[in-house]
Amino acid sequence: MPSISQDLKSISSCSTAPTTDMAPAISRKDRVWSRREIEGLIADGRKIIIFDHQVLKADAWIPYHPGGDKSILHMVGRDGTDEITALHSEEAQTYMEKYVIGRVNGRWENFLPPIQGGIFRTLVSKDDDEIEDASSSGQSTPPSVVFDTEHTGDEVRRRRVGNDTPISRASSTEPESEQFESVEASTAHAISSDLSKYPRLDPMSQDEVISKYRQLDEKLRSEGLYQCPYSSYAVEFIRYSTLFVMFLTCLHYSYYALSSLFLGLFWHLLSFLVHDAGHLSITHGFHTDTCIGIFVADFIGGLSVGWWKRNHNVHHIATNSPEHDPDIQHMPFFAISPRFFGSLHSTYYDRVMPFDAAARWFIKHQHYLYYPILLMGRFNLYRLAWSYLLDPKQSPRKGSAWWHRYLEMAGQVFFWYWYGYRTLYLSIPTWSSRIAFLFISHMVTAPLHVQLTLSHFAMSSADGGVHESFAQKMVRTTMDVDCPPWLDFIHGGLNYQVVHHLFPRLPRHNLRRAQKYVKEFCDDVGIPYVIFTFTRGNQEVISRLGEVAEQLRVMEECRKVAAKDLIEGHHSH
């Protein structure tokens, strides 16, 4: 891998900056990079990210990144200031200084990252500087069909996303899913897909959103909301202990169904603790919170924190993008957009999500199968955990986090020893009781999977383009669930998904206090804040799934009619 100094040396010959023998040497961090030069670096395979007007070269950091490589790749060519600040501690942000190779002047206009289909031109000579102005207009970033910045003013605000017709280059080759439109059945989706309800995507409007979002972050810090209320975890620990004791007691007295019920509830509540630890919102220490997460997720629950981090970081950056967000890529079982009808390529899994016969059947019935499939959700998490742990390419291979993978493997062995061998095999006498215990304990955790999908499935999955700010995208693709304060522990903070997506490291028990400030921010900048009760939110999701199923049915009917007309046309001749 070429060093940073080699990159600088290779690019220096293309710089337009005048040089003389008497000119003082410019330090690496003071080097001013033009947009065209950065495009050339990316075209040569460099992982360049803009962070607070600084140019980061992340190539050397990727093997060390605890959150995996995918989240970094989605930031290449972009101003990732808000994403980096939201997802990383101040310590991590300071550490990034070692990867700074210079800075940019003025407002940075984002490129479309290569992983998302961006095309970049190599920098081969000084003559390339003559097209700097053309490059600055964003021609290397294909405009979004939905958020096309070539149309400004009222024309943009009048444009509607409709029913999420295919808008990506990956799906634009599938014309059959563009041949129809339907009335929005989901209110949440209709709101989040209506551009006239959101700030414009011109620089001035988005800069205002960004500025006020950062002011809101400072407000939350000044209110002390980033400080973890440890007394709340004392209460949580009482709940965990009670459920665990009830599980053991019922198991001892052979009340196997009740025992499995309490174990499932125990796992359900612990999953929120893992979520907190994964976002470093407990102690804010990387290794401390990670070890808490590994102990709870792997040793007690049989899941993988490492897999979760890799998956979840991408979800927080590419939220609700059918091609990029693994949290909505559930083919062949679910499709929340007709774009999945085009056998999309998943940039997360590096494979095509085939829209085959099985997918057609499941998706036509997905609004009926939603809850039954989610009852089995925990079994899929086991599969994902082992696929992550057995693939050394997915987990950090270098740096301070290299040993986390091996600790997780030890945790998996311990889990299947205490749960699979000591509990299921030794403590339960018959196979029928064992199977019942297995399924009950796992199915009881289904509300977690409902909660995870609830805040996104009904929202827009349209591509906001490279000009949409992080804050606007998070609110547009996410909704909150309204519930009484005394029920917050059941939802584990996931009912405040809008707040959480804007401020992922905010401690769970402070999200309710932060919600009022987020609502004020949304009112101030003119972004709709979508919030429903748990019951209404479920209705929205089922409605959205039913709408997509109906679109598939209509598409297949159209195909049958077209085929019939074609055959009859041939016969008539």
GROMACS .gro file of N, CA and C in nm, residues 400-450:
model
  153
  400SER      N    1  -0.595  -0.243   1.832
  400SER     CA    2  -0.628  -0.278   1.970
  400SER      C    3  -0.749  -0.370   1.982
  401ALA      N    4  -0.829  -0.381   1.875
  401ALA     CA    5  -0.951  -0.463   1.883
  401ALA      C    6  -0.933  -0.601   1.823
  402TRP      N    7  -0.810  -0.642   1.790
  402TRP     CA    8  -0.790  -0.769   1.721
  402TRP      C    9  -0.838  -0.888   1.804
  403TRP      N   10  -0.830  -0.876   1.937
  403TRP     CA   11  -0.863  -0.991   2.022
  403TRP      C   12  -1.012  -1.004   2.051
  404HIS      N   13  -1.091  -0.906   2.012
  404HIS     CA   14  -1.235  -0.912   2.040
  404HIS      C   15  -1.299  -1.033   1.972
  405ARG      N   16  -1.254  -1.064   1.851
  405ARG     CA   17  -1.312  -1.177   1.778
  405ARG      C   18  -1.292  -1.308   1.853
  406TYR      N   19  -1.176  -1.325   1.911
  406TYR     CA   20  -1.146  -1.449   1.983
  406TYR      C   21  -1.222  -1.456   2.116
  407LEU      N   22  -1.240  -1.340   2.179
  407LEU     CA   23  -1.321  -1.338   2.301
  407LEU      C   24  -1.465  -1.372   2.268
  408GLU      N   25  -1.513  -1.323   2.156
  408GLU     CA   26  -1.650  -1.356   2.114
  408GLU      C   27  -1.664  -1.505   2.086
  409MET      N   28  -1.565  -1.565   2.023
  409MET     CA   29  -1.571  -1.709   1.997
  409MET      C   30  -1.577  -1.788   2.128
  410ALA      N   31  -1.500  -1.744   2.226
  410ALA     CA   32  -1.506  -1.809   2.358
  410ALA      C   33  -1.645  -1.792   2.418
  411GLY      N   34  -1.703  -1.674   2.398
  411GLY     CA   35  -1.838  -1.650   2.448
  411GLY      C   36  -1.941  -1.740   2.382
  412GLN      N   37  -1.923  -1.765   2.252
  412GLN     CA   38  -2.017  -1.853   2.181
  412GLN      C   39  -2.009  -1.995   2.236
  413VAL      N   40  -1.888  -2.042   2.260
  413VAL     CA   41  -1.871  -2.176   2.316
  413VAL      C   42  -1.936  -2.184   2.454
  414PHE      N   43  -1.914  -2.082   2.535
  414PHE     CA   44  -1.972  -2.080   2.669
  414PHE      C   45  -2.124  -2.079   2.661
  415PHE      N   46  -2.180  -1.999   2.568
  415PHE     CA   47  -2.326  -1.990   2.556
  415PHE      C   48  -2.385  -2.127   2.525
  416TRP      N   49  -2.331  -2.195   2.425
  416TRP     CA   50  -2.391  -2.323   2.387
  416TRP      C   51  -2.363  -2.432   2.491
  417TYR      N   52  -2.264  -2.408   2.576
  417TYR     CA   53  -2.243  -2.501   2.687
  417TYR      C   54  -2.353  -2.484   2.791
  418TRP      N   55  -2.375  -2.357   2.835
  418TRP     CA   56  -2.474  -2.339   2.943
  418TRP      C   57  -2.618  -2.351   2.893
  419TYR      N   58  -2.643  -2.304   2.771
  419TYR     CA   59  -2.781  -2.308   2.721
  419TYR      C   60  -2.809  -2.440   2.648
  420GLY      N   61  -2.724  -2.474   2.554
  420GLY     CA   62  -2.751  -2.594   2.474
  420GLY      C   63  -2.731  -2.723   2.551
  421TYR      N   64  -2.620  -2.730   2.629
  421TYR     CA   65  -2.588  -2.855   2.699
  421TYR      C   66  -2.647  -2.859   2.840
  422ARG      N   67  -2.613  -2.761   2.924
  422ARG     CA   68  -2.656  -2.764   3.064
  422ARG      C   69  -2.807  -2.743   3.080
  423THR      N   70  -2.865  -2.657   2.997
  423THR     CA   71  -3.007  -2.625   3.014
  423THR      C   72  -3.095  -2.717   2.930
  424LEU      N   73  -3.080  -2.709   2.798
  424LEU     CA   74  -3.169  -2.787   2.712
  424LEU      C   75  -3.149  -2.938   2.728
  425TYR      N   76  -3.023  -2.983   2.729
  425TYR     CA   77  -2.998  -3.127   2.726
  425TYR      C   78  -3.003  -3.192   2.865
  426LEU      N   79  -2.935  -3.133   2.962
  426LEU     CA   80  -2.927  -3.196   3.094
  426LEU      C   81  -3.046  -3.167   3.183
  427SER      N   82  -3.100  -3.046   3.175
  427SER     CA   83  -3.205  -3.005   3.272
  427SER      C   84  -3.346  -3.040   3.227
  428ILE      N   85  -3.366  -3.069   3.100
  428ILE     CA   86  -3.500  -3.099   3.049
  428ILE      C   87  -3.500  -3.244   3.000
  429PRO      N   88  -3.590  -3.327   3.051
  429PRO     CA   89  -3.579  -3.473   3.030
  429PRO      C   90  -3.623  -3.524   2.893
  430THR      N   91  -3.719  -3.460   2.827
  430THR     CA   92  -3.772  -3.516   2.702
  430THR      C   93  -3.744  -3.423   2.584
  431TRP      N   94  -3.739  -3.483   2.464
  431TRP     CA   95  -3.712  -3.404   2.345
  431TRP      C   96  -3.828  -3.310   2.312
  432SER      N   97  -3.949  -3.352   2.339
  432SER     CA   98  -4.063  -3.262   2.312
  432SER      C   99  -4.055  -3.138   2.400
  433SER      N  100  -4.018  -3.158   2.527
  433SER     CA  101  -4.005  -3.044   2.618
  433SER      C  102  -3.886  -2.956   2.578
  434ARG      N  103  -3.780  -3.018   2.531
  434ARG     CA  104  -3.663  -2.942   2.487
  434ARG      C  105  -3.696  -2.853   2.368
  435ILE      N  106  -3.766  -2.911   2.272
  435ILE     CA  107  -3.801  -2.834   2.152
  435ILE      C  108  -3.896  -2.721   2.188
  436ALA      N  109  -3.992  -2.750   2.276
  436ALA     CA  110  -4.085  -2.646   2.320
  436ALA      C  111  -4.010  -2.535   2.392
  437PHE      N  112  -3.916  -2.572   2.479
  437PHE     CA  113  -3.837  -2.474   2.553
  437PHE      C  114  -3.756  -2.387   2.455
  438LEU      N  115  -3.695  -2.451   2.357
  438LEU     CA  116  -3.614  -2.380   2.258
  438LEU      C  117  -3.697  -2.275   2.184
  439PHE      N  118  -3.814  -2.317   2.134
  439PHE     CA  119  -3.893  -2.225   2.053
  439PHE      C  120  -3.959  -2.116   2.137
  440ILE      N  121  -4.006  -2.149   2.255
  440ILE     CA  122  -4.070  -2.046   2.339
  440ILE      C  123  -3.968  -1.940   2.379
  441SER      N  124  -3.852  -1.983   2.425
  441SER     CA  125  -3.752  -1.887   2.471
  441SER      C  126  -3.709  -1.794   2.358
  442HIS      N  127  -3.707  -1.845   2.235
  442HIS     CA  128  -3.666  -1.762   2.122
  442HIS      C  129  -3.780  -1.676   2.068
  443MET      N  130  -3.900  -1.730   2.067
  443MET     CA  131  -4.015  -1.655   2.012
  443MET      C  132  -4.056  -1.540   2.103
  444VAL      N  133  -4.028  -1.553   2.231
  444VAL     CA  134  -4.062  -1.445   2.324
  444VAL      C  135  -3.982  -1.318   2.292
  445THR      N  136  -3.868  -1.332   2.226
  445THR     CA  137  -3.786  -1.215   2.192
  445THR      C  138  -3.835  -1.144   2.065
  446ALA      N  139  -3.942  -1.191   2.004
  446ALA     CA  140  -3.992  -1.132   1.879
  446ALA      C  141  -4.023  -0.983   1.890
  447PRO      N  142  -4.075  -0.932   2.003
  447PRO     CA  143  -4.100  -0.787   2.010
  447PRO      C  144  -3.976  -0.702   1.981
  448LEU      N  145  -3.858  -0.756   2.011
  448LEU     CA  146  -3.736  -0.682   1.977
  448LEU      C  147  -3.725  -0.665   1.827
  449HIS      N  148  -3.752  -0.770   1.752
  449HIS     CA  149  -3.742  -0.763   1.607
  449HIS      C  150  -3.851  -0.675   1.547
  450VAL      N  151  -3.967  -0.675   1.610
  450VAL     CA  152  -4.073  -0.583   1.569
  450VAL      C  153  -4.026  -0.440   1.591
   0.00000   0.00000   0.00000
